Amino acid sequence: AVVRVSEADRRVRRRFLAEPTDDEPEARLRDLIQQEAPLLSSDRVAARARRMAGELVGLGPLQQLLDDGEVTDVLANGPGPVWVERRGRLERTTVEVDAEQIDRAIERLVAPLGLMADRAHPVVDARLPDGSRVAAVLPPLAVDGPVLAVRRHLRRPLPIEQFAGAAMVRVLHQLVDERANIVVYGPTGAGKTTVVNALAARVP
């Protein structure tokens, strides 16, 4: 008999939660999906495993946005569409979240840090082990529903040549080589951390 995918998904979830292993979650889910729905193509198995990993151990619908190496900011301004900053431009995505999904993502982000996010602690600012920054605001302060912002650094560092012309690059390299004090300032999202990383890459 052909197994409906929705039924297979439910069995995969139950088995994943009931049969813990040391395997990487997405790899474990791929194995379970292949067992429960053997007619699915490998591409569909991989896509389904990635989505289910986000739901079960990741940040739900937000996980796919954080997995995008070009995304530096993920902004859930209450229930509804999620916005991201990608390559320096703010854009609305096709991903939509409800209040429960935002609450779950906030809990999974801050709980391992020993922080509380509830009505008694409605504002949370935290730094994750990978350097990403998390800001969350919950009701009653967030009147339209929970708000979550995740800001992270680009996985692929950019060279200083992408920020300045050849003459300025020479000046900056000289300042770094001479161990001068350099102040980098600018508004939120201007690229301060990215510039500092590019300058630090020249330090022996």
PDB file of C-alpha atoms in Angstrom:
ATOM      1  CA  ALA A   1       0.000   0.000   0.000  1.00  0.00           C
ATOM      2  CA  VAL A   2       1.166   3.544  -0.716  1.00  0.00           C
ATOM      3  CA  VAL A   3       1.851   5.474   2.491  1.00  0.00           C
ATOM      4  CA  ARG A   4       0.590   9.045   2.545  1.00  0.00           C
ATOM      5  CA  VAL A   5       3.436  11.475   3.139  1.00  0.00           C
ATOM      6  CA  SER A   6       1.592  13.227   5.990  1.00  0.00           C
ATOM      7  CA  GLU A   7       1.238   9.907   7.820  1.00  0.00           C
ATOM      8  CA  ALA A   8       4.868   9.092   7.123  1.00  0.00           C
ATOM      9  CA  ASP A   9       5.876  12.495   8.481  1.00  0.00           C
ATOM     10  CA  ARG A  10       4.028  11.848  11.724  1.00  0.00           C
ATOM     11  CA  ARG A  11       5.756   8.496  12.140  1.00  0.00           C
ATOM     12  CA  VAL A  12       9.140  10.038  11.371  1.00  0.00           C
ATOM     13  CA  ARG A  13       8.576  12.691  14.032  1.00  0.00           C
ATOM     14  CA  ARG A  14       7.516  10.126  16.620  1.00  0.00           C
ATOM     15  CA  ARG A  15      10.493   7.894  15.885  1.00  0.00           C
ATOM     16  CA  PHE A  16      12.939  10.801  15.867  1.00  0.00           C
ATOM     17  CA  LEU A  17      11.789  11.924  19.308  1.00  0.00           C
ATOM     18  CA  ALA A  18      11.452   8.416  20.751  1.00  0.00           C
ATOM     19  CA  GLU A  19      14.716   6.961  19.403  1.00  0.00           C
ATOM     20  CA  PRO A  20      17.494   9.431  20.296  1.00  0.00           C
ATOM     21  CA  THR A  21      20.925   8.815  18.777  1.00  0.00           C
ATOM     22  CA  ASP A  22      24.229  10.638  18.437  1.00  0.00           C
ATOM     23  CA  ASP A  23      23.664  11.032  14.690  1.00  0.00           C
ATOM     24  CA  GLU A  24      23.429  14.495  13.170  1.00  0.00           C
ATOM     25  CA  PRO A  25      19.679  15.347  13.228  1.00  0.00           C
ATOM     26  CA  GLU A  26      19.270  15.955   9.502  1.00  0.00           C
ATOM     27  CA  ALA A  27      21.090  12.739   8.606  1.00  0.00           C
ATOM     28  CA  ARG A  28      18.961  10.795  11.094  1.00  0.00           C
ATOM     29  CA  LEU A  29      15.794  12.292   9.624  1.00  0.00           C
ATOM     30  CA  ARG A  30      16.874  11.377   6.089  1.00  0.00           C
ATOM     31  CA  ASP A  31      17.260   7.758   7.183  1.00  0.00           C
ATOM     32  CA  LEU A  32      13.859   7.718   8.871  1.00  0.00           C
ATOM     33  CA  ILE A  33      12.113   9.369   5.911  1.00  0.00           C
ATOM     34  CA  GLN A  34      13.632   6.853   3.515  1.00  0.00           C
ATOM     35  CA  GLN A  35      12.357   4.034   5.725  1.00  0.00           C
ATOM     36  CA  GLU A  36       8.857   5.466   6.074  1.00  0.00           C
ATOM     37  CA  ALA A  37       8.450   6.813   2.521  1.00  0.00           C
ATOM     38  CA  PRO A  38      10.778   4.779   0.289  1.00  0.00           C
ATOM     39  CA  LEU A  39       9.194   6.072  -2.949  1.00  0.00           C
ATOM     40  CA  LEU A  40      10.328   9.657  -2.412  1.00  0.00           C
ATOM     41  CA  SER A  41      13.184  10.907  -4.574  1.00  0.00           C
ATOM     42  CA  SER A  42      16.483  11.725  -2.891  1.00  0.00           C
ATOM     43  CA  ASP A  43      15.940  15.454  -3.494  1.00  0.00           C
ATOM     44  CA  ARG A  44      12.540  15.381  -1.804  1.00  0.00           C
ATOM     45  CA  VAL A  45      13.927  13.313   1.062  1.00  0.00           C
ATOM     46  CA  ALA A  46      16.715  15.854   1.609  1.00  0.00           C
ATOM     47  CA  ALA A  47      14.316  18.819   1.445  1.00  0.00           C
ATOM     48  CA  ARG A  48      11.861  17.179   3.832  1.00  0.00           C
ATOM     49  CA  ALA A  49      14.645  16.248   6.273  1.00  0.00           C
ATOM     50  CA  ARG A  50      15.962  19.815   6.235  1.00  0.00           C
ATOM     51  CA  ARG A  51      12.491  21.233   6.935  1.00  0.00           C
ATOM     52  CA  MET A  52      11.749  18.727   9.705  1.00  0.00           C
ATOM     53  CA  ALA A  53      15.142  19.328  11.343  1.00  0.00           C
ATOM     54  CA  GLY A  54      14.268  23.009  11.503  1.00  0.00           C
ATOM     55  CA  GLU A  55      10.952  22.191  13.166  1.00  0.00           C
ATOM     56  CA  LEU A  56      12.240  19.585  15.622  1.00  0.00           C
ATOM     57  CA  VAL A  57      15.642  20.901  16.704  1.00  0.00           C
ATOM     58  CA  GLY A  58      16.089  24.198  14.877  1.00  0.00           C
ATOM     59  CA  LEU A  59      14.124  27.405  14.615  1.00  0.00           C
ATOM     60  CA  GLY A  60      11.208  26.174  12.553  1.00  0.00           C
ATOM     61  CA  PRO A  61      10.451  28.237   9.432  1.00  0.00           C
ATOM     62  CA  LEU A  62      13.210  30.704  10.385  1.00  0.00           C
ATOM     63  CA  GLN A  63      15.886  28.029  10.089  1.00  0.00           C
ATOM     64  CA  GLN A  64      15.900  28.044   6.285  1.00  0.00           C
ATOM     65  CA  LEU A  65      16.606  31.783   6.330  1.00  0.00           C
ATOM     66  CA  LEU A  66      19.484  31.399   8.795  1.00  0.00           C
ATOM     67  CA  ASP A  67      20.900  28.615   6.634  1.00  0.00           C
ATOM     68  CA  ASP A  68      21.283  31.110   3.776  1.00  0.00           C
ATOM     69  CA  GLY A  69      24.907  32.225   3.864  1.00  0.00           C
ATOM     70  CA  GLU A  70      24.007  35.627   2.336  1.00  0.00           C
ATOM     71  CA  VAL A  71      21.536  36.539   5.097  1.00  0.00           C
ATOM     72  CA  THR A  72      22.886  38.693   7.931  1.00  0.00           C
ATOM     73  CA  ASP A  73      19.620  39.676   9.666  1.00  0.00           C
ATOM     74  CA  VAL A  74      16.382  37.778  10.229  1.00  0.00           C
ATOM     75  CA  LEU A  75      13.504  39.914  11.503  1.00  0.00           C
ATOM     76  CA  ALA A  76      10.157  38.553  12.705  1.00  0.00           C
ATOM     77  CA  ASN A  77       8.205  41.674  13.612  1.00  0.00           C
ATOM     78  CA  GLY A  78       5.307  39.797  15.132  1.00  0.00           C
ATOM     79  CA  PRO A  79       3.150  37.179  13.417  1.00  0.00           C
ATOM     80  CA  GLY A  80       3.200  37.447   9.637  1.00  0.00           C
ATOM     81  CA  PRO A  81       5.891  37.740   6.975  1.00  0.00           C
ATOM     82  CA  VAL A  82       9.560  37.559   7.946  1.00  0.00           C
ATOM     83  CA  TRP A  83      12.084  40.089   6.660  1.00  0.00           C
ATOM     84  CA  VAL A  84      15.790  39.552   6.054  1.00  0.00           C
ATOM     85  CA  GLU A  85      18.801  41.619   5.175  1.00  0.00           C
ATOM     86  CA  ARG A  86      20.654  39.990   2.314  1.00  0.00           C
ATOM     87  CA  ARG A  87      23.726  41.545   0.684  1.00  0.00           C
ATOM     88  CA  GLY A  88      22.964  44.831   2.445  1.00  0.00           C
ATOM     89  CA  ARG A  89      19.334  45.062   1.294  1.00  0.00           C
ATOM     90  CA  LEU A  90      16.246  44.566   3.451  1.00  0.00           C
ATOM     91  CA  GLU A  91      13.662  42.360   1.776  1.00  0.00           C
ATOM     92  CA  ARG A  92      10.414  40.624   2.610  1.00  0.00           C
ATOM     93  CA  THR A  93      10.508  36.837   2.310  1.00  0.00           C
ATOM     94  CA  THR A  94       7.773  34.352   1.488  1.00  0.00           C
ATOM     95  CA  VAL A  95       8.200  32.811   4.960  1.00  0.00           C
ATOM     96  CA  GLU A  96       5.393  33.562   7.407  1.00  0.00           C
ATOM     97  CA  VAL A  97       5.311  32.705  11.115  1.00  0.00           C
ATOM     98  CA  ASP A  98       2.696  32.761  13.844  1.00  0.00           C
ATOM     99  CA  ALA A  99       3.161  33.786  17.472  1.00  0.00           C
ATOM    100  CA  GLU A 100       3.714  30.211  18.647  1.00  0.00           C
ATOM    101  CA  GLN A 101       6.515  29.649  16.131  1.00  0.00           C
ATOM    102  CA  ILE A 102       8.249  32.886  17.178  1.00  0.00           C
ATOM    103  CA  ASP A 103       7.905  31.954  20.868  1.00  0.00           C
ATOM    104  CA  ARG A 104       9.412  28.517  20.182  1.00  0.00           C
ATOM    105  CA  ALA A 105      12.325  30.025  18.238  1.00  0.00           C
ATOM    106  CA  ILE A 106      13.044  32.499  21.043  1.00  0.00           C
ATOM    107  CA  GLU A 107      13.002  29.736  23.635  1.00  0.00           C
ATOM    108  CA  ARG A 108      15.374  27.550  21.612  1.00  0.00           C
ATOM    109  CA  LEU A 109      17.759  30.466  21.148  1.00  0.00           C
ATOM    110  CA  VAL A 110      17.954  31.774  24.714  1.00  0.00           C
ATOM    111  CA  ALA A 111      17.249  28.746  26.926  1.00  0.00           C
ATOM    112  CA  PRO A 112      20.707  27.144  26.319  1.00  0.00           C
ATOM    113  CA  LEU A 113      22.225  30.454  27.489  1.00  0.00           C
ATOM    114  CA  GLY A 114      20.418  30.214  30.820  1.00  0.00           C
ATOM    115  CA  LEU A 115      18.157  33.153  30.012  1.00  0.00           C
ATOM    116  CA  MET A 116      14.421  33.504  30.547  1.00  0.00           C
ATOM    117  CA  ALA A 117      11.929  34.861  28.034  1.00  0.00           C
ATOM    118  CA  ASP A 118       8.405  35.187  29.432  1.00  0.00           C
ATOM    119  CA  ARG A 119       5.919  37.781  30.639  1.00  0.00           C
ATOM    120  CA  ALA A 120       8.098  38.473  33.671  1.00  0.00           C
ATOM    121  CA  HIS A 121      11.177  38.878  31.424  1.00  0.00           C
ATOM    122  CA  PRO A 122       9.698  40.320  28.194  1.00  0.00           C
ATOM    123  CA  VAL A 123      12.953  41.789  26.822  1.00  0.00           C
ATOM    124  CA  VAL A 124      15.957  39.613  26.043  1.00  0.00           C
ATOM    125  CA  ASP A 125      19.289  40.607  24.496  1.00  0.00           C
ATOM    126  CA  ALA A 126      21.820  37.828  24.064  1.00  0.00           C
ATOM    127  CA  ARG A 127      24.913  36.771  22.174  1.00  0.00           C
ATOM    128  CA  LEU A 128      25.041  33.213  20.855  1.00  0.00           C
ATOM    129  CA  PRO A 129      28.210  31.087  20.959  1.00  0.00           C
ATOM    130  CA  ASP A 130      28.821  31.740  17.241  1.00  0.00           C
ATOM    131  CA  GLY A 131      28.764  35.513  17.833  1.00  0.00           C
ATOM    132  CA  SER A 132      25.248  36.086  16.507  1.00  0.00           C
ATOM    133  CA  ARG A 133      23.156  38.579  18.436  1.00  0.00           C
ATOM    134  CA  VAL A 134      19.556  37.967  19.447  1.00  0.00           C
ATOM    135  CA  ALA A 135      16.989  40.538  20.521  1.00  0.00           C
ATOM    136  CA  ALA A 136      13.468  39.519  21.525  1.00  0.00           C
ATOM    137  CA  VAL A 137      10.492  41.408  22.905  1.00  0.00           C
ATOM    138  CA  LEU A 138       7.420  39.590  24.203  1.00  0.00           C
ATOM    139  CA  PRO A 139       3.922  40.662  25.195  1.00  0.00           C
ATOM    140  CA  PRO A 140       2.783  42.692  27.055  1.00  0.00           C
ATOM    141  CA  LEU A 141       5.516  45.053  25.801  1.00  0.00           C
ATOM    142  CA  ALA A 142       5.141  43.798  22.216  1.00  0.00           C
ATOM    143  CA  VAL A 143       1.457  44.545  21.740  1.00  0.00           C
ATOM    144  CA  ASP A 144       1.177  42.917  18.289  1.00  0.00           C
ATOM    145  CA  GLY A 145       2.863  39.663  19.280  1.00  0.00           C
ATOM    146  CA  PRO A 146       6.421  38.494  19.976  1.00  0.00           C
ATOM    147  CA  VAL A 147       9.257  40.146  18.055  1.00  0.00           C
ATOM    148  CA  LEU A 148      12.563  38.461  17.229  1.00  0.00           C
ATOM    149  CA  ALA A 149      15.685  39.776  15.529  1.00  0.00           C
ATOM    150  CA  VAL A 150      18.760  37.652  14.835  1.00  0.00           C
ATOM    151  CA  ARG A 151      21.866  39.416  13.564  1.00  0.00           C
ATOM    152  CA  ARG A 152      24.857  37.372  12.545  1.00  0.00           C
ATOM    153  CA  HIS A 153      28.139  37.761  10.755  1.00  0.00           C
ATOM    154  CA  LEU A 154      28.719  36.668   7.201  1.00  0.00           C
ATOM    155  CA  ARG A 155      30.165  33.185   7.025  1.00  0.00           C
ATOM    156  CA  ARG A 156      32.315  34.330   4.112  1.00  0.00           C
ATOM    157  CA  PRO A 157      34.596  37.205   5.190  1.00  0.00           C
ATOM    158  CA  LEU A 158      34.919  40.051   2.710  1.00  0.00           C
ATOM    159  CA  PRO A 159      38.298  41.567   1.804  1.00  0.00           C
ATOM    160  CA  ILE A 160      38.933  45.205   2.661  1.00  0.00           C
ATOM    161  CA  GLU A 161      39.249  45.914  -1.086  1.00  0.00           C
ATOM    162  CA  GLN A 162      35.452  45.649  -1.301  1.00  0.00           C
ATOM    163  CA  PHE A 163      35.037  48.673   0.981  1.00  0.00           C
ATOM    164  CA  ALA A 164      37.570  51.155  -0.372  1.00  0.00           C
ATOM    165  CA  GLY A 165      39.661  52.127  -3.343  1.00  0.00           C
ATOM    166  CA  ALA A 166      43.292  51.114  -3.803  1.00  0.00           C
ATOM    167  CA  ALA A 167      44.730  54.269  -2.187  1.00  0.00           C
ATOM    168  CA  MET A 168      42.588  53.930   0.952  1.00  0.00           C
ATOM    169  CA  VAL A 169      43.334  50.208   1.153  1.00  0.00           C
ATOM    170  CA  ARG A 170      47.056  51.024   1.243  1.00  0.00           C
ATOM    171  CA  VAL A 171      46.466  53.528   4.063  1.00  0.00           C
ATOM    172  CA  LEU A 172      44.406  51.039   6.069  1.00  0.00           C
ATOM    173  CA  HIS A 173      46.975  48.281   5.566  1.00  0.00           C
ATOM    174  CA  GLN A 174      49.714  50.646   6.731  1.00  0.00           C
ATOM    175  CA  LEU A 175      47.728  51.573   9.846  1.00  0.00           C
ATOM    176  CA  VAL A 176      47.170  47.920  10.701  1.00  0.00           C
ATOM    177  CA  ASP A 177      50.819  47.068  10.044  1.00  0.00           C
ATOM    178  CA  GLU A 178      51.916  49.936  12.298  1.00  0.00           C
ATOM    179  CA  ARG A 179      49.512  48.718  15.015  1.00  0.00           C
ATOM    180  CA  ALA A 180      47.737  52.073  15.090  1.00  0.00           C
ATOM    181  CA  ASN A 181      44.450  52.607  16.903  1.00  0.00           C
ATOM    182  CA  ILE A 182      41.581  52.512  14.396  1.00  0.00           C
ATOM    183  CA  VAL A 183      38.013  53.536  15.225  1.00  0.00           C
ATOM    184  CA  VAL A 184      35.220  52.045  13.112  1.00  0.00           C
ATOM    185  CA  TYR A 185      31.820  53.631  13.607  1.00  0.00           C
ATOM    186  CA  GLY A 186      28.475  53.891  11.852  1.00  0.00           C
ATOM    187  CA  PRO A 187      24.756  53.173  12.201  1.00  0.00           C
ATOM    188  CA  THR A 188      23.205  49.753  12.706  1.00  0.00           C
ATOM    189  CA  GLY A 189      23.702  47.560   9.663  1.00  0.00           C
ATOM    190  CA  ALA A 190      26.405  49.761   8.150  1.00  0.00           C
ATOM    191  CA  GLY A 191      28.921  46.904   8.152  1.00  0.00           C
ATOM    192  CA  LYS A 192      31.142  47.823  11.118  1.00  0.00           C
ATOM    193  CA  THR A 193      31.814  44.227  12.146  1.00  0.00           C
ATOM    194  CA  THR A 194      32.470  43.203   8.541  1.00  0.00           C
ATOM    195  CA  VAL A 195      35.034  45.997   8.139  1.00  0.00           C
ATOM    196  CA  VAL A 196      36.736  45.112  11.436  1.00  0.00           C
ATOM    197  CA  ASN A 197      36.945  41.465  10.339  1.00  0.00           C
ATOM    198  CA  ALA A 198      38.493  42.536   7.040  1.00  0.00           C
ATOM    199  CA  LEU A 199      41.072  44.668   8.842  1.00  0.00           C
ATOM    200  CA  ALA A 200      41.793  41.940  11.392  1.00  0.00           C
ATOM    201  CA  ALA A 201      42.504  39.492   8.579  1.00  0.00           C
ATOM    202  CA  ARG A 202      45.717  41.442   7.930  1.00  0.00           C
ATOM    203  CA  VAL A 203      46.969  40.953  11.493  1.00  0.00           C
ATOM    204  CA  PRO A 204      49.669  38.236  11.544  1.00  0.00           C
TER     205      PRO A 204
END
